[in-house]
XYZ file of C-alpha atoms in Angstrom:
690
model
C 0.022 0.135 -0.114
C 1.434 3.305 -0.991
C 1.549 5.608 2.004
C 1.028 9.273 1.483
C 0.144 12.816 3.430
C -3.536 12.059 2.922
C -6.695 11.030 5.060
C -5.102 7.929 6.032
C -2.234 9.763 7.741
C -4.781 12.154 9.195
C -6.629 9.129 11.058
C -3.550 7.420 12.147
C -2.301 10.949 13.474
C -5.358 11.078 15.560
C -5.013 7.460 16.899
C -1.085 8.376 17.693
C -2.550 11.550 19.434
C -5.347 9.473 21.449
C -2.537 6.992 22.480
C -0.192 9.674 23.650
C -2.925 11.716 25.677
C -5.744 9.716 26.720
C -7.481 12.033 29.254
C -7.289 15.329 30.572
C -5.583 13.914 33.984
C -2.994 11.844 32.261
C 0.771 13.167 32.799
C 1.381 13.705 29.247
C -1.816 15.764 28.897
C -0.712 18.044 32.063
C 2.573 18.093 30.544
C 1.229 19.728 27.539
C -0.816 22.435 29.378
C 2.374 23.498 31.288
C 4.156 23.555 28.010
C 1.639 25.813 26.409
C 1.789 28.141 29.369
C 5.552 28.550 29.148
C 5.204 28.808 25.414
C 2.783 31.787 25.647
C 5.029 33.441 28.110
C 7.797 33.127 25.423
C 5.669 34.586 23.038
C 4.994 37.663 25.546
C 8.655 37.991 25.889
C 9.113 37.885 22.134
C 6.749 40.492 21.698
C 8.451 42.982 23.897
C 11.972 42.143 22.625
C 10.435 42.887 19.230
C 9.172 46.641 19.875
C 12.398 47.584 21.963
C 14.217 48.689 18.834
C 11.511 51.029 17.916
C 11.608 52.631 21.570
C 15.567 52.891 21.358
C 15.098 54.707 17.980
C 12.644 57.292 19.671
C 14.934 57.836 22.800
C 18.196 58.122 20.628
C 16.355 60.459 18.275
C 15.500 62.758 21.368
C 18.920 62.082 22.837
C 17.358 61.095 26.180
C 19.952 59.668 28.234
C 18.001 58.435 31.348
C 15.313 56.796 29.324
C 18.237 55.148 27.518
C 19.668 53.794 30.555
C 16.269 52.547 31.830
C 15.579 50.811 28.503
C 18.983 49.260 28.388
C 17.988 47.597 31.815
C 14.618 46.826 30.760
C 15.991 45.060 27.589
C 18.367 42.880 29.873
C 15.553 41.855 31.990
C 13.350 40.900 29.041
C 16.471 39.036 27.150
C 17.288 36.978 30.428
C 13.755 36.086 30.992
C 13.543 34.963 27.211
C 16.462 32.848 27.377
C 15.266 31.255 30.347
C 11.765 30.491 28.995
C 13.198 29.433 25.876
C 15.090 26.961 27.733
C 12.340 25.778 29.838
C 10.352 25.280 26.567
C 12.922 22.739 25.229
C 13.197 20.991 28.586
C 9.736 20.422 28.825
C 9.146 19.439 25.440
C 12.024 16.780 25.608
C 10.331 15.577 29.015
C 7.221 15.392 27.122
C 8.721 13.411 24.391
C 10.122 11.004 26.785
C 6.904 10.298 28.575
C 5.064 9.761 25.326
C 7.704 7.276 24.275
C 7.583 5.482 27.506
C 3.544 5.394 27.204
C 3.499 4.372 23.679
C 6.000 1.545 24.266
C 4.076 0.302 27.389
C 0.848 0.151 25.261
C 2.611 -1.765 22.421
C 4.388 -3.993 24.539
C 1.198 -4.907 26.337
C -0.314 -6.103 23.163
C 3.013 -7.698 21.906
C 3.748 -9.840 24.526
C 0.165 -10.627 25.475
C -1.385 -13.912 24.090
C 1.608 -14.894 22.034
C 1.382 -11.726 19.929
C 4.840 -11.562 19.439
C 5.066 -15.011 17.918
C 2.103 -14.529 15.833
C 3.478 -11.430 14.600
C 6.891 -12.564 13.985
C 6.566 -16.249 13.103
C 3.118 -16.555 11.435
C 2.415 -13.076 10.253
C 4.271 -11.394 7.444
C 2.606 -8.006 6.970
C 4.747 -6.061 9.090
C 8.551 -5.508 8.522
C 10.831 -5.175 11.395
C 8.387 -4.624 14.231
C 11.618 -4.473 16.664
C 12.601 -1.477 14.919
C 9.029 0.020 15.107
C 9.047 -0.349 18.585
C 12.268 1.266 18.984
C 13.608 3.807 16.602
C 10.524 4.580 15.192
C 8.534 5.472 18.000
C 11.415 7.343 19.279
C 11.540 9.227 16.215
C 7.706 9.772 15.983
C 7.857 11.049 19.480
C 10.493 13.443 19.237
C 9.335 15.144 16.107
C 5.752 15.448 17.226
C 6.720 16.770 20.797
C 9.759 19.006 20.417
C 9.290 20.021 16.677
C 5.614 20.413 16.049
C 3.587 20.465 19.000
C 4.000 24.038 20.312
C 4.484 25.706 16.793
C 0.940 24.175 15.530
C -0.899 24.885 18.705
C 0.319 28.468 19.217
C 0.692 29.576 15.362
C -2.972 30.241 15.059
C -3.083 32.522 18.017
C -0.017 34.346 16.974
C -1.367 34.509 13.459
C -4.794 36.169 14.871
C -3.287 38.497 17.113
C -0.425 39.759 14.647
C -3.258 40.046 11.705
C -4.861 42.411 13.947
C -1.709 44.404 14.618
C -0.884 44.398 10.767
C -4.624 45.284 9.985
C -4.703 48.576 12.447
C -1.316 49.816 10.960
C -1.505 48.815 7.110
C -5.097 48.418 6.219
C -6.974 45.162 5.097
C -4.460 44.840 1.972
C -1.584 43.900 4.140
C -2.886 40.662 5.989
C -4.668 39.562 2.789
C -1.422 39.540 0.870
C 0.139 37.623 3.564
C -2.420 35.013 3.573
C -2.326 34.595 -0.172
C 1.504 34.251 0.057
C 0.815 31.563 2.724
C -1.763 29.764 0.560
C 0.437 29.285 -2.254
C 3.403 28.219 -0.175
C 1.225 25.670 1.549
C -0.317 24.174 -1.586
C 3.303 24.215 -3.177
C 4.597 22.238 -0.105
C 1.740 19.848 0.005
C 2.695 18.780 -3.486
C 6.285 18.471 -2.419
C 5.800 16.548 0.920
C 3.378 13.577 -0.531
C 6.470 11.549 -2.175
C 8.731 12.337 0.927
C 6.258 10.367 3.227
C 6.551 7.200 0.937
C 10.233 7.531 0.772
C 10.687 8.177 4.475
C 8.759 4.909 5.170
C 10.844 3.189 2.675
C 13.860 4.395 4.359
C 13.065 3.192 7.756
C 11.980 -0.059 6.224
C 15.704 -0.704 4.568
C 17.484 0.714 7.870
C 15.434 -2.057 9.568
C 16.572 -4.869 6.985
C 20.078 -3.461 6.947
C 20.329 -3.381 10.895
C 18.393 -6.807 10.969
C 21.126 -8.500 8.725
C 24.145 -7.416 11.005
C 22.110 -8.868 13.837
C 21.525 -12.088 11.968
C 25.125 -12.492 11.480
C 26.016 -11.727 14.838
C 23.433 -14.301 16.182
C 24.881 -16.825 13.679
C 28.308 -16.232 13.783
C 29.683 -19.882 14.355
C 27.319 -21.216 11.723
C 28.721 -18.728 9.125
C 32.274 -19.314 10.126
C 31.621 -23.302 9.611
C 29.926 -22.626 6.201
C 33.184 -20.224 5.310
C 30.635 -17.836 4.158
C 31.876 -14.723 5.529
C 32.857 -13.200 2.138
C 29.059 -14.186 0.768
C 27.696 -12.503 3.741
C 29.534 -9.382 2.827
C 27.894 -9.457 -0.219
C 24.366 -9.961 0.941
C 25.073 -7.267 3.620
C 26.472 -4.752 0.947
C 22.962 -5.670 -1.015
C 21.221 -4.206 1.881
C 23.328 -1.337 2.148
C 23.017 -0.483 -1.213
C 19.171 -0.615 -1.302
C 19.347 1.582 1.741
C 21.554 4.244 0.159
C 19.565 4.349 -2.867
C 16.280 5.338 -0.872
C 18.125 7.689 0.946
C 19.441 9.464 -2.046
C 16.024 9.707 -3.526
C 15.009 11.240 -0.339
C 18.009 13.633 -0.160
C 17.037 14.574 -3.861
C 13.340 15.361 -2.818
C 14.233 17.489 0.451
C 16.709 19.267 -1.780
C 14.032 20.529 -3.925
C 11.451 20.957 -0.921
C 14.340 22.874 1.113
C 14.666 25.108 -1.869
C 11.317 25.963 -2.318
C 10.888 26.576 1.668
C 13.811 28.688 1.957
C 12.639 30.738 -1.146
C 9.283 31.537 0.725
C 11.051 32.004 4.045
C 13.659 34.704 3.012
C 10.993 36.211 0.532
C 8.901 36.550 3.334
C 11.415 39.725 4.666
C 10.923 41.580 1.324
C 7.111 41.054 1.499
C 7.179 42.975 4.974
C 8.550 46.083 3.578
C 6.004 45.833 0.389
C 3.485 45.971 3.172
C 5.156 48.999 4.714
C 4.976 50.928 1.428
C 1.362 50.552 1.469
C 0.747 53.468 4.058
C 3.874 55.208 2.877
C 3.382 55.515 -0.755
C -0.370 54.522 -1.460
C -2.389 55.681 1.282
C -0.121 58.526 2.473
C -1.191 57.631 6.307
C 2.271 58.628 7.556
C 2.932 61.991 5.793
C 2.526 64.186 8.936
C 5.087 62.163 10.894
C 8.760 63.693 11.331
C 11.738 61.322 10.259
C 12.292 60.284 13.762
C 8.580 59.173 14.400
C 8.450 57.678 10.996
C 11.509 55.715 11.577
C 10.392 54.279 14.779
C 6.886 53.727 13.577
C 8.357 51.786 10.571
C 10.715 49.846 12.757
C 7.628 48.766 15.121
C 5.414 47.749 12.398
C 7.901 46.141 10.649
C 8.163 43.739 13.566
C 4.475 43.086 13.416
C 4.546 42.331 9.649
C 7.842 40.282 9.987
C 6.257 38.111 12.881
C 3.354 37.400 11.353
C 4.898 36.373 8.135
C 7.286 34.210 10.274
C 4.392 32.735 12.033
C 3.341 31.519 8.250
C 6.726 30.687 7.145
C 7.287 28.750 10.401
C 4.379 26.596 9.618
C 5.715 26.017 6.140
C 9.195 25.222 7.451
C 7.676 22.335 9.562
C 6.842 20.553 6.098
C 10.023 18.460 6.253
C 9.227 17.322 10.022
C 5.675 16.654 8.792
C 6.924 14.392 6.100
C 9.145 12.536 8.453
C 6.301 12.296 10.961
C 4.136 10.992 8.478
C 6.622 8.458 7.289
C 7.125 6.823 10.827
C 3.523 7.475 12.191
C 2.293 5.422 9.214
C 4.733 2.441 10.324
C 3.997 2.842 14.300
C 0.285 2.943 13.945
C 0.167 0.174 11.275
C 2.068 -1.942 14.045
C -0.547 -0.900 16.677
C -3.518 -1.720 14.216
C -1.931 -5.087 13.450
C -1.247 -6.101 17.166
C -4.565 -4.854 18.246
C -6.285 -6.997 15.271
C -4.242 -10.291 16.458
C -5.291 -9.536 19.803
C -8.947 -9.125 18.878
C -8.981 -12.232 16.757
C -7.267 -14.153 19.544
C -10.098 -13.103 21.864
C -12.511 -14.618 19.611
C -11.316 -17.867 19.480
C -9.723 -18.290 22.707
C -11.085 -20.164 26.067
C -13.207 -18.879 28.387
C -11.353 -16.412 30.537
C -11.802 -18.414 33.864
C -9.909 -21.279 32.433
C -6.856 -19.041 31.807
C -4.286 -18.694 34.526
C -4.553 -15.618 36.107
C -0.833 -14.965 36.025
C -0.757 -14.639 32.413
C -3.773 -12.675 31.818
C -3.761 -8.958 31.389
C -7.096 -7.575 29.771
C -6.748 -4.454 27.657
C -10.171 -2.558 27.718
C -11.571 0.958 27.878
C -13.597 -0.156 30.908
C -12.516 1.903 33.707
C -13.212 -0.930 36.051
C -10.915 -3.592 34.012
C -8.363 -0.867 33.658
C -8.162 -0.816 37.681
C -7.445 -4.686 37.704
C -4.005 -4.492 36.671
C -1.512 -5.508 39.305
C 2.092 -6.842 39.778
C 2.846 -10.446 39.076
C 5.811 -12.303 40.008
C 6.788 -14.734 37.379
C 9.986 -16.970 36.901
C 11.666 -16.889 33.465
C 12.167 -19.582 31.525
C 15.012 -20.192 28.986
C 14.065 -20.450 25.592
C 16.089 -21.124 23.915
C 32.501 -40.975 -0.342
C 35.780 -39.577 -2.020
C 36.003 -39.766 -5.991
C 39.423 -40.427 -7.504
C 38.864 -38.080 -10.250
C 38.209 -34.266 -10.074
C 34.868 -32.965 -11.426
C 34.993 -29.889 -13.389
C 33.993 -26.444 -12.310
C 30.383 -26.832 -14.137
C 29.803 -30.412 -12.356
C 30.737 -29.138 -9.071
C 28.885 -25.957 -8.917
C 26.182 -26.469 -11.412
C 27.227 -23.672 -13.627
C 26.421 -21.043 -10.808
C 29.668 -19.304 -11.612
C 29.796 -19.481 -15.386
C 30.651 -16.094 -16.755
C 30.485 -14.625 -13.323
C 32.644 -11.494 -14.436
C 30.144 -10.693 -17.108
C 27.020 -11.250 -14.841
C 28.088 -9.371 -12.071
C 29.463 -5.877 -11.803
C 30.387 -6.188 -7.932
C 34.084 -6.880 -7.858
C 33.822 -8.156 -4.304
C 31.246 -10.931 -5.166
C 33.470 -12.024 -8.336
C 36.547 -11.853 -6.356
C 34.725 -14.212 -3.897
C 33.627 -16.692 -6.209
C 36.742 -16.663 -8.401
C 38.944 -17.275 -5.455
C 36.944 -19.934 -3.752
C 36.545 -22.088 -7.035
C 39.989 -21.114 -8.753
C 38.111 -19.921 -12.002
C 41.221 -18.951 -13.513
C 40.595 -22.447 -15.408
C 37.330 -21.485 -16.403
C 38.616 -18.664 -18.309
C 40.743 -21.125 -20.024
C 37.429 -22.572 -21.832
C 36.672 -24.778 -18.907
C 39.549 -27.309 -18.723
C 39.039 -29.975 -16.263
C 41.334 -30.205 -13.198
C 43.067 -27.473 -11.118
C 46.449 -27.852 -12.232
C 47.257 -24.399 -10.596
C 45.734 -25.099 -7.231
C 48.584 -25.639 -4.857
C 46.532 -27.862 -3.005
C 45.811 -30.082 -6.051
C 48.794 -32.638 -5.498
C 46.827 -33.605 -2.049
C 43.767 -34.146 -3.554
C 44.688 -37.883 -4.449
C 46.352 -38.650 -1.035
C 44.719 -40.951 1.287
C 45.119 -38.491 4.189
C 43.285 -35.465 4.242
C 43.695 -34.068 7.858
C 46.145 -34.969 10.853
C 45.673 -34.553 14.500
C 49.225 -34.897 16.036
C 48.448 -35.192 20.236
C 46.023 -32.182 19.782
C 44.808 -30.874 23.225
C 41.651 -29.035 23.006
C 40.708 -26.497 25.722
C 37.425 -24.353 26.415
C 37.729 -20.814 24.995
C 35.558 -19.580 27.850
C 37.473 -21.306 30.424
C 41.084 -22.303 29.513
C 41.746 -24.445 32.418
C 38.905 -26.931 31.268
C 40.381 -29.557 28.831
C 38.027 -30.867 26.709
C 40.155 -33.404 24.789
C 43.585 -34.174 25.831
C 46.534 -35.779 23.326
C 44.285 -36.598 20.472
C 46.204 -38.228 17.447
C 44.218 -39.553 14.369
C 44.546 -39.267 10.549
C 41.303 -38.448 8.438
C 41.320 -40.810 5.408
C 39.380 -41.092 2.267
C 37.051 -43.922 2.248
C 36.568 -44.052 6.156
C 33.826 -42.111 7.769
C 34.010 -41.247 11.234
C 31.342 -40.983 14.090
C 32.101 -38.727 17.165
C 30.154 -39.370 20.071
C 30.074 -38.274 23.658
C 27.915 -36.818 26.390
C 26.279 -33.373 26.277
C 29.142 -30.598 26.532
C 31.987 -33.210 26.046
C 33.776 -31.382 23.269
C 32.399 -33.014 20.210
C 31.628 -29.656 18.484
C 35.071 -28.407 19.731
C 36.945 -31.018 17.695
C 34.862 -29.900 14.574
C 35.869 -26.072 15.355
C 39.511 -27.177 15.217
C 39.031 -29.142 12.114
C 37.409 -26.185 10.583
C 40.177 -23.777 11.665
C 37.754 -21.948 14.007
C 39.651 -22.792 17.036
C 43.602 -23.308 17.350
C 44.445 -26.121 19.634
C 45.826 -25.181 22.957
C 48.830 -27.976 22.460
C 49.581 -30.260 19.423
C 49.799 -30.130 15.734
C 46.708 -30.092 13.254
C 47.730 -30.565 9.267
C 44.942 -29.926 6.664
C 46.312 -31.193 3.685
C 43.143 -29.932 1.873
C 42.242 -26.371 1.740
C 38.772 -25.555 3.585
C 36.263 -24.665 0.928
C 32.864 -26.354 -0.018
C 34.269 -28.411 -2.947
C 36.328 -30.268 -0.320
C 35.395 -29.778 3.412
C 31.618 -28.788 3.938
C 30.611 -27.894 7.317
C 27.132 -28.336 8.449
C 26.759 -26.718 11.905
C 24.426 -27.866 14.741
C 22.503 -24.590 14.510
C 21.244 -24.549 11.072
C 21.526 -21.144 9.119
C 19.661 -19.638 6.290
C 19.857 -16.056 5.497
C 16.738 -14.104 5.589
C 15.386 -11.200 3.337
C 14.242 -11.736 -0.191
C 16.692 -14.905 -0.564
C 15.682 -17.211 -3.236
C 15.714 -21.071 -2.833
C 18.280 -21.414 -5.541
C 20.489 -19.321 -3.275
C 19.757 -21.064 -0.100
C 20.824 -24.383 -1.922
C 24.108 -23.042 -3.256
C 25.100 -21.164 -0.161
C 27.732 -20.244 0.590
C 28.413 -19.336 -3.031
C 26.150 -16.756 -4.715
C 23.601 -17.977 -7.102
C 23.257 -17.074 -10.727
C 20.148 -18.169 -12.677
C 20.726 -21.529 -14.818
C 17.872 -23.669 -16.017
C 19.932 -26.445 -16.496
C 20.309 -26.727 -12.416
C 16.562 -27.066 -12.029
C 16.439 -30.810 -12.552
C 19.371 -31.428 -9.951
C 17.702 -29.135 -7.358
C 14.412 -30.949 -8.018
C 16.190 -34.418 -7.741
C 17.818 -33.217 -4.515
C 14.582 -32.095 -2.927
C 12.484 -35.170 -3.962
C 15.052 -37.428 -2.538
C 14.966 -35.435 0.924
C 10.986 -35.455 0.898
C 10.995 -31.438 0.409
C 9.359 -31.372 -2.940
C 6.687 -29.124 -1.526
C 9.182 -26.507 -0.675
C 9.636 -25.555 -4.143
C 5.987 -24.688 -4.500
C 6.021 -22.770 -0.873
C 9.126 -20.591 -1.970
C 7.377 -19.919 -5.258
C 9.828 -21.512 -7.403
C 13.583 -21.609 -7.243
C 14.334 -17.944 -8.375
C 11.589 -15.670 -6.609
C 12.632 -14.133 -3.618
C 11.105 -16.008 -0.346
C 8.724 -13.690 1.406
C 8.906 -15.835 4.581
C 11.736 -16.581 7.146
C 12.840 -20.117 6.761
C 14.257 -20.312 10.101
C 11.082 -19.325 11.484
C 8.534 -21.270 9.149
C 10.280 -24.593 8.875
C 9.998 -27.198 11.172
C 13.538 -28.316 12.517
C 13.259 -31.428 10.542
C 13.008 -29.528 7.363
C 15.699 -27.073 8.144
C 18.015 -30.036 8.621
C 17.136 -31.732 5.494
C 17.274 -28.619 3.631
C 21.025 -28.054 5.152
C 21.424 -31.510 3.778
C 20.623 -30.285 0.075
C 23.157 -27.980 0.045
C 25.989 -30.814 0.942
C 24.465 -33.071 -2.085
C 24.318 -29.946 -4.314
C 28.156 -29.076 -3.729
C 29.234 -32.832 -3.780
C 32.405 -32.096 -1.275
C 34.938 -34.683 -0.909
C 34.105 -34.518 3.255
C 30.996 -33.508 4.957
C 30.956 -32.606 8.475
C 27.658 -33.073 10.133
C 27.326 -31.614 13.628
C 23.795 -33.375 15.105
C 22.736 -32.799 11.286
C 19.879 -35.503 11.630
C 18.816 -35.088 15.327
C 15.178 -33.718 14.298
C 14.570 -36.075 11.600
C 13.203 -39.991 12.087
C 15.380 -43.043 11.678
C 13.877 -43.625 8.406
C 14.750 -40.185 7.075
C 18.182 -40.590 8.596
C 18.882 -43.665 6.702
C 17.783 -42.163 3.409
C 20.124 -39.110 4.113
C 23.183 -41.204 4.871
C 22.512 -43.696 1.494
C 22.504 -40.229 -0.588
C 25.736 -39.249 0.881
C 27.041 -42.520 -0.030
C 25.247 -42.459 -3.334
C 26.996 -39.248 -4.063
C 30.249 -40.424 -3.068
C 30.702 -37.970 -0.193
C 32.987 -39.107 2.800
C 31.581 -37.853 6.199
C 32.300 -37.113 9.916
C 29.116 -37.059 11.943
C 28.550 -35.938 15.347
C 25.418 -37.757 17.015
C 24.154 -39.847 19.717
C 21.981 -42.213 18.026
C 22.980 -45.939 17.716
C 21.521 -46.317 14.365
C 24.548 -44.099 13.017
C 27.080 -46.557 13.709
C 26.243 -48.691 10.594
C 27.181 -45.957 8.308
C 30.668 -45.436 9.900
C 33.822 -47.233 9.908
C 35.079 -45.584 13.298
C 33.805 -44.137 16.303
C 35.525 -41.496 18.191
C 34.121 -41.288 21.745
C 34.928 -38.544 23.951
C 35.049 -39.567 27.666
C 34.936 -37.596 30.896
C 38.111 -35.333 32.217
C 39.609 -34.908 28.648
C 40.067 -38.740 27.744
C 38.783 -40.405 24.558
C 38.462 -43.687 22.923
C 38.471 -44.641 19.110
C 37.014 -47.832 18.105
C 36.991 -49.551 14.707
C 33.358 -50.547 14.429
C 34.715 -53.921 13.986
C 35.536 -53.874 17.924
C 39.551 -52.758 17.515
C 40.037 -49.803 19.659
C 42.404 -47.415 20.942
C 42.339 -44.898 23.760
C 43.954 -41.950 25.188
C 45.138 -44.028 28.486
C 45.838 -47.247 26.428
C 47.821 -48.653 23.823
C 46.564 -49.574 20.350
C 46.413 -53.289 19.327
C 46.924 -51.547 15.736
C 50.434 -51.178 14.776
C 50.714 -47.672 14.837
C 50.466 -46.274 18.442
C 50.763 -42.842 17.864
C 48.283 -42.152 14.890
C 45.067 -44.291 14.328
C 44.176 -44.200 10.749
C 40.326 -43.644 10.515
């Protein structure tokens, strides 16, 4: 829906005001009355200071020394009073802004946290973007603009205009105020035409700001998963895309505001010239001042000029508020839209909810206009619950990556994206007409080697408490064609071993040799916490992650086969195909089992030589688990698994079991074992080939 400076804004502004000022006895309403009284005193001080120059001109013309001293003292008093009152006005308006923000947030929080409104808004509903931003930044901005920039000028301007219109009429006749009114009407109509598009762009800017901030929050909350995927550079690309959209919107807004400011400043500065044109009416047209001396005429012109200029200032001040009005309209649409949606969710919930008598009193808070009900709020003591198989030959680039990076240089102008994909996939060979093999790869000589990763007496300590040893003196070789299962109690250090394998952690003692470069075509890590980036990401991009997807119809059959094999066929329809931006968050709308299967789809697409799976089948049944491991074997993918199920053992050749106190035991699943405390019955005592 297109948002504008229109009737809808008027309705939402009234709702906004009713929320902030619910009654005459509310704190915010009383603050407004006090603010208006002080603001009126400020206008009184302004009037007396404004006529001081005319009084000085008269006294200086008469050379009256005594009255001159008195006038200097009088001017000093008024100036000090004006300075104090003006500061007090700013203090009260800032205090009012804080109280209004507090009140608005309390009301929104009541709807948001009641009857699972937060869940229904974020996980089920998709109509409101960035509700967290609306409840934090947007409410702060809306209340600040309304209370500190708009409230007093809008309320006092009619009174000022009426009073100074009367003074202008008395001094220069009916033509003077009429000309000012016509001037203001033209300026108002012009500014209305310029404000309307600003409202829409302001709303769009706030949305883009929220998307950009949310992307950084998403990265912060999924740092380890992103590191396991080796996808930092792709996240850089995705984050920069959010930034580009934000900057593009801001540039449009800056351009629109430039035009608005140009017109506004023109009207503001021309107002001074208009005041002298009005003074010329009694001087040149009506000849009303012909009987005055030069000193008297000078004093009178000075006094009347203040009246005209201040009347014009009152009008131009309203015109100058157009930029603030545009900003207020944009954020008011957003916060009231959120309020309306939360209220709708609450009312829909009430229609289907069980009778109030069956709902625990500790979680019921009734929002009602009924005074009797509104007095029933009470403090509650609540406890917070915590949420919370290797191929001998090398495939060519197109086989490994489904032509996703073909012609990457021509297809994308972003040098960082191109550099990322070129570096990761060694596409220098692609530029040589797609020759097979990676002869220039410094790690290529190791690809046919049996040993791919070696632990030599590795000790791993907790990064949170270095005195806690998780694994002590672990020695092993990771070999092609031999699949490893890592087991152990919870928090025993299983994931920590994967962190060291992935290069995320350094061992506290010992040596780790990675004979293959870590990248999706060799080592593909699937973290325990699955991660799927949000925000206009296509299903194709989710599958080819951590690489950037490029449209290619030849990949569709491969995608469809993978999804069909994992019983995810309906996901293509839910996402609107492979190349349409997904309009919902996969992390919130897919079940844990579906998320794990989609994570496995990434492995099957990339076909790495080794896949590392950290509890990657814990949310699926034994039947689906069997399907997944048969697919890995079918795709000739070696794997290292972390898990607890006994059913996993039949797919693995060796088991590394983490024991208490940093001990460990490696067992050939044909019952041959070696441990951290005993000698191996295998010939090599220091390193066990897995």
